[in-house]
Amino acid sequence: MEGTTVNLNCSAKAPCPKQPPTISWSNIPESAHITTQLQKNPDKTQSVFSYVTFKALYMDHMKNISCTATYPRNTPDVSIVESTVMLR
């Protein structure tokens, strides 16, 4: 609903904590606030968590917002995982 706070989160496992994936967001409002951190999971593995927060506007209705996790590799290739949600 317009004027309410939108909170989105995205996470990616970090199999190599010394080279964790980077998380990026696309199609978010300029006023959005992003927080990203590396956290330990209960099973002692690690994951990168990213949170985005913004106030909803009428023009955000039906907007697709994507979260992309990019895993660094020791080759020219990179591994990318993406998830998209539509705001309603």
Short mmCIF file of N, CA and C in Angstrom, two decimals:
data_model
loop_
_atom_site.label_atom_id
_atom_site.label_comp_id
_atom_site.label_asym_id
_atom_site.label_seq_id
_atom_site.Cartn_x
_atom_site.Cartn_y
_atom_site.Cartn_z
N MET A 1 0.85 -1.17 0.00
CA MET A 1 0.00 0.00 0.00
C MET A 1 0.90 1.24 0.00
N GLU A 2 0.47 2.26 -0.74
CA GLU A 2 1.28 3.47 -0.83
C GLU A 2 1.54 4.06 0.55
N GLY A 3 2.80 4.46 0.77
CA GLY A 3 3.18 5.06 2.04
C GLY A 3 3.69 4.08 3.07
N THR A 4 3.48 2.79 2.83
CA THR A 4 3.98 1.79 3.78
C THR A 4 5.43 1.45 3.45
N THR A 5 6.11 0.86 4.42
CA THR A 5 7.50 0.49 4.22
C THR A 5 7.57 -0.89 3.58
N VAL A 6 8.37 -0.99 2.54
CA VAL A 6 8.61 -2.26 1.86
C VAL A 6 9.96 -2.78 2.34
N ASN A 7 9.98 -4.03 2.79
CA ASN A 7 11.21 -4.69 3.22
C ASN A 7 11.40 -5.93 2.36
N LEU A 8 12.50 -5.99 1.64
CA LEU A 8 12.83 -7.16 0.84
C LEU A 8 14.15 -7.71 1.32
N ASN A 9 14.31 -9.03 1.25
CA ASN A 9 15.59 -9.60 1.62
C ASN A 9 16.01 -10.64 0.60
N CYS A 10 17.30 -10.86 0.54
CA CYS A 10 17.89 -11.77 -0.42
C CYS A 10 19.10 -12.39 0.28
N SER A 11 19.31 -13.67 0.08
CA SER A 11 20.48 -14.30 0.68
C SER A 11 21.10 -15.29 -0.29
N ALA A 12 22.40 -15.54 -0.09
CA ALA A 12 23.13 -16.48 -0.93
C ALA A 12 24.16 -17.19 -0.05
N LYS A 13 24.24 -18.49 -0.19
CA LYS A 13 25.24 -19.26 0.56
C LYS A 13 26.63 -18.80 0.17
N ALA A 14 27.54 -18.84 1.14
CA ALA A 14 28.93 -18.45 0.90
C ALA A 14 29.83 -19.66 1.15
N PRO A 15 29.96 -20.56 0.16
CA PRO A 15 30.75 -21.77 0.38
C PRO A 15 32.22 -21.47 0.64
N CYS A 16 32.69 -20.33 0.16
CA CYS A 16 34.07 -19.92 0.41
C CYS A 16 34.02 -18.55 1.09
N PRO A 17 34.03 -18.53 2.44
CA PRO A 17 33.87 -17.25 3.17
C PRO A 17 34.91 -16.19 2.83
N LYS A 18 36.10 -16.60 2.33
CA LYS A 18 37.11 -15.61 1.96
C LYS A 18 36.76 -14.91 0.65
N GLN A 19 35.88 -15.53 -0.15
CA GLN A 19 35.41 -14.92 -1.39
C GLN A 19 33.89 -15.07 -1.47
N PRO A 20 33.16 -14.38 -0.59
CA PRO A 20 31.70 -14.52 -0.60
C PRO A 20 31.09 -13.90 -1.84
N PRO A 21 29.89 -14.32 -2.20
CA PRO A 21 29.23 -13.70 -3.35
C PRO A 21 28.86 -12.25 -3.04
N THR A 22 28.74 -11.46 -4.08
CA THR A 22 28.24 -10.10 -3.91
C THR A 22 26.78 -10.09 -4.32
N ILE A 23 25.98 -9.32 -3.59
CA ILE A 23 24.56 -9.23 -3.89
C ILE A 23 24.26 -7.81 -4.38
N SER A 24 23.56 -7.73 -5.49
CA SER A 24 23.16 -6.43 -6.03
C SER A 24 21.66 -6.44 -6.30
N TRP A 25 21.06 -5.26 -6.27
CA TRP A 25 19.63 -5.08 -6.50
C TRP A 25 19.43 -4.27 -7.76
N SER A 26 18.37 -4.56 -8.51
CA SER A 26 18.05 -3.73 -9.67
C SER A 26 16.59 -3.30 -9.63
N ASN A 27 16.35 -2.12 -10.16
CA ASN A 27 15.02 -1.54 -10.27
C ASN A 27 14.42 -1.11 -8.92
N ILE A 28 15.31 -0.75 -7.97
CA ILE A 28 14.82 -0.26 -6.68
C ILE A 28 14.79 1.27 -6.71
N PRO A 29 13.93 1.89 -5.89
CA PRO A 29 13.89 3.36 -5.86
C PRO A 29 15.21 3.95 -5.37
N GLU A 30 15.50 5.18 -5.83
CA GLU A 30 16.73 5.87 -5.41
C GLU A 30 16.80 6.03 -3.90
N SER A 31 15.67 6.17 -3.26
CA SER A 31 15.63 6.40 -1.81
C SER A 31 15.82 5.12 -0.99
N ALA A 32 15.93 3.99 -1.65
CA ALA A 32 16.05 2.72 -0.94
C ALA A 32 17.33 2.65 -0.12
N HIS A 33 17.21 1.99 1.02
CA HIS A 33 18.35 1.77 1.91
C HIS A 33 18.73 0.29 1.85
N ILE A 34 20.00 0.00 1.57
CA ILE A 34 20.47 -1.39 1.44
C ILE A 34 21.45 -1.69 2.56
N THR A 35 21.27 -2.84 3.20
CA THR A 35 22.20 -3.35 4.21
C THR A 35 22.60 -4.75 3.80
N THR A 36 23.90 -5.03 3.78
CA THR A 36 24.39 -6.35 3.40
C THR A 36 25.40 -6.81 4.44
N GLN A 37 25.29 -8.10 4.83
CA GLN A 37 26.23 -8.63 5.82
C GLN A 37 26.43 -10.12 5.63
N LEU A 38 27.60 -10.59 6.05
CA LEU A 38 27.94 -12.01 6.04
C LEU A 38 27.57 -12.56 7.41
N GLN A 39 26.79 -13.64 7.44
CA GLN A 39 26.34 -14.22 8.72
C GLN A 39 26.59 -15.71 8.76
N LYS A 40 26.79 -16.21 9.98
CA LYS A 40 26.91 -17.65 10.19
C LYS A 40 25.53 -18.25 10.32
N ASN A 41 25.33 -19.40 9.68
CA ASN A 41 24.08 -20.13 9.78
C ASN A 41 24.15 -21.11 10.95
N PRO A 42 23.01 -21.60 11.43
CA PRO A 42 23.03 -22.57 12.54
C PRO A 42 23.87 -23.81 12.24
N ASP A 43 23.98 -24.20 10.96
CA ASP A 43 24.77 -25.39 10.62
C ASP A 43 26.26 -25.07 10.41
N LYS A 44 26.69 -23.87 10.84
CA LYS A 44 28.07 -23.39 10.81
C LYS A 44 28.56 -23.00 9.42
N THR A 45 27.70 -23.05 8.41
CA THR A 45 28.06 -22.51 7.11
C THR A 45 27.83 -21.00 7.17
N GLN A 46 28.16 -20.30 6.10
CA GLN A 46 27.94 -18.85 6.07
C GLN A 46 27.11 -18.46 4.85
N SER A 47 26.41 -17.36 4.97
CA SER A 47 25.61 -16.81 3.88
C SER A 47 25.73 -15.29 3.91
N VAL A 48 25.56 -14.70 2.73
CA VAL A 48 25.48 -13.25 2.62
C VAL A 48 24.00 -12.89 2.60
N PHE A 49 23.61 -11.96 3.45
CA PHE A 49 22.23 -11.49 3.53
C PHE A 49 22.20 -10.02 3.13
N SER A 50 21.24 -9.67 2.28
CA SER A 50 21.08 -8.28 1.86
C SER A 50 19.62 -7.89 2.05
N TYR A 51 19.42 -6.71 2.62
CA TYR A 51 18.07 -6.21 2.92
C TYR A 51 17.91 -4.86 2.25
N VAL A 52 16.75 -4.64 1.63
CA VAL A 52 16.46 -3.34 1.03
C VAL A 52 15.14 -2.84 1.63
N THR A 53 15.10 -1.56 1.96
CA THR A 53 13.93 -0.94 2.59
C THR A 53 13.62 0.37 1.88
N PHE A 54 12.33 0.59 1.59
CA PHE A 54 11.91 1.86 0.99
C PHE A 54 10.41 2.05 1.22
N LYS A 55 9.96 3.29 1.04
CA LYS A 55 8.54 3.61 1.15
C LYS A 55 7.88 3.37 -0.19
N ALA A 56 6.76 2.66 -0.18
CA ALA A 56 6.05 2.34 -1.42
C ALA A 56 5.35 3.58 -1.98
N LEU A 57 5.41 3.71 -3.29
CA LEU A 57 4.71 4.77 -4.01
C LEU A 57 3.76 4.10 -5.01
N TYR A 58 2.75 4.84 -5.47
CA TYR A 58 1.79 4.27 -6.41
C TYR A 58 2.49 3.74 -7.66
N MET A 59 3.60 4.39 -8.07
CA MET A 59 4.29 3.97 -9.30
C MET A 59 5.10 2.69 -9.11
N ASP A 60 5.22 2.19 -7.86
CA ASP A 60 5.92 0.93 -7.62
C ASP A 60 5.04 -0.29 -7.89
N HIS A 61 3.72 -0.05 -8.04
CA HIS A 61 2.80 -1.15 -8.29
C HIS A 61 3.17 -1.86 -9.59
N MET A 62 3.28 -3.18 -9.54
CA MET A 62 3.62 -4.05 -10.67
C MET A 62 5.09 -3.90 -11.11
N LYS A 63 5.92 -3.29 -10.29
CA LYS A 63 7.34 -3.14 -10.61
C LYS A 63 8.07 -4.45 -10.28
N ASN A 64 8.96 -4.88 -11.17
CA ASN A 64 9.80 -6.05 -10.92
C ASN A 64 11.11 -5.60 -10.29
N ILE A 65 11.44 -6.17 -9.14
CA ILE A 65 12.70 -5.88 -8.46
C ILE A 65 13.51 -7.17 -8.43
N SER A 66 14.78 -7.08 -8.80
CA SER A 66 15.63 -8.27 -8.87
C SER A 66 16.79 -8.18 -7.90
N CYS A 67 17.15 -9.34 -7.39
CA CYS A 67 18.32 -9.51 -6.54
C CYS A 67 19.25 -10.47 -7.29
N THR A 68 20.51 -10.09 -7.41
CA THR A 68 21.48 -10.93 -8.13
C THR A 68 22.66 -11.23 -7.22
N ALA A 69 22.98 -12.52 -7.10
CA ALA A 69 24.17 -12.95 -6.35
C ALA A 69 25.22 -13.36 -7.37
N THR A 70 26.40 -12.75 -7.26
CA THR A 70 27.49 -13.05 -8.18
C THR A 70 28.61 -13.72 -7.39
N TYR A 71 28.93 -14.94 -7.80
CA TYR A 71 29.99 -15.71 -7.14
C TYR A 71 31.30 -15.55 -7.89
N PRO A 72 32.35 -15.08 -7.21
CA PRO A 72 33.66 -14.96 -7.88
C PRO A 72 34.25 -16.35 -8.10
N ARG A 73 35.00 -16.49 -9.17
CA ARG A 73 35.68 -17.75 -9.46
C ARG A 73 37.10 -17.45 -9.89
N ASN A 74 37.92 -18.48 -9.90
CA ASN A 74 39.30 -18.30 -10.34
C ASN A 74 39.43 -18.55 -11.84
N THR A 75 38.35 -18.33 -12.55
CA THR A 75 38.34 -18.47 -14.01
C THR A 75 37.71 -17.19 -14.57
N PRO A 76 37.79 -17.01 -15.88
CA PRO A 76 37.16 -15.81 -16.46
C PRO A 76 35.63 -15.80 -16.28
N ASP A 77 35.04 -16.96 -16.04
CA ASP A 77 33.59 -17.05 -15.87
C ASP A 77 33.18 -16.61 -14.47
N VAL A 78 31.96 -16.20 -14.34
CA VAL A 78 31.37 -15.94 -13.02
C VAL A 78 30.07 -16.72 -12.95
N SER A 79 29.68 -17.06 -11.74
CA SER A 79 28.39 -17.71 -11.54
C SER A 79 27.42 -16.67 -11.03
N ILE A 80 26.26 -16.60 -11.64
CA ILE A 80 25.26 -15.60 -11.27
C ILE A 80 23.94 -16.30 -11.01
N VAL A 81 23.30 -15.92 -9.89
CA VAL A 81 21.97 -16.40 -9.56
C VAL A 81 21.10 -15.18 -9.36
N GLU A 82 19.90 -15.21 -9.95
CA GLU A 82 19.02 -14.04 -9.85
C GLU A 82 17.62 -14.46 -9.43
N SER A 83 17.00 -13.60 -8.64
CA SER A 83 15.61 -13.81 -8.23
C SER A 83 14.87 -12.49 -8.42
N THR A 84 13.63 -12.58 -8.91
CA THR A 84 12.83 -11.38 -9.16
C THR A 84 11.47 -11.49 -8.49
N VAL A 85 11.03 -10.38 -7.91
CA VAL A 85 9.68 -10.32 -7.33
C VAL A 85 8.94 -9.14 -7.95
N MET A 86 7.61 -9.27 -8.04
CA MET A 86 6.79 -8.18 -8.54
C MET A 86 6.03 -7.57 -7.38
N LEU A 87 6.11 -6.25 -7.25
CA LEU A 87 5.41 -5.56 -6.18
C LEU A 87 3.93 -5.41 -6.55
N ARG A 88 3.07 -5.66 -5.58
CA ARG A 88 1.63 -5.50 -5.81
C ARG A 88 1.02 -4.74 -4.64
#
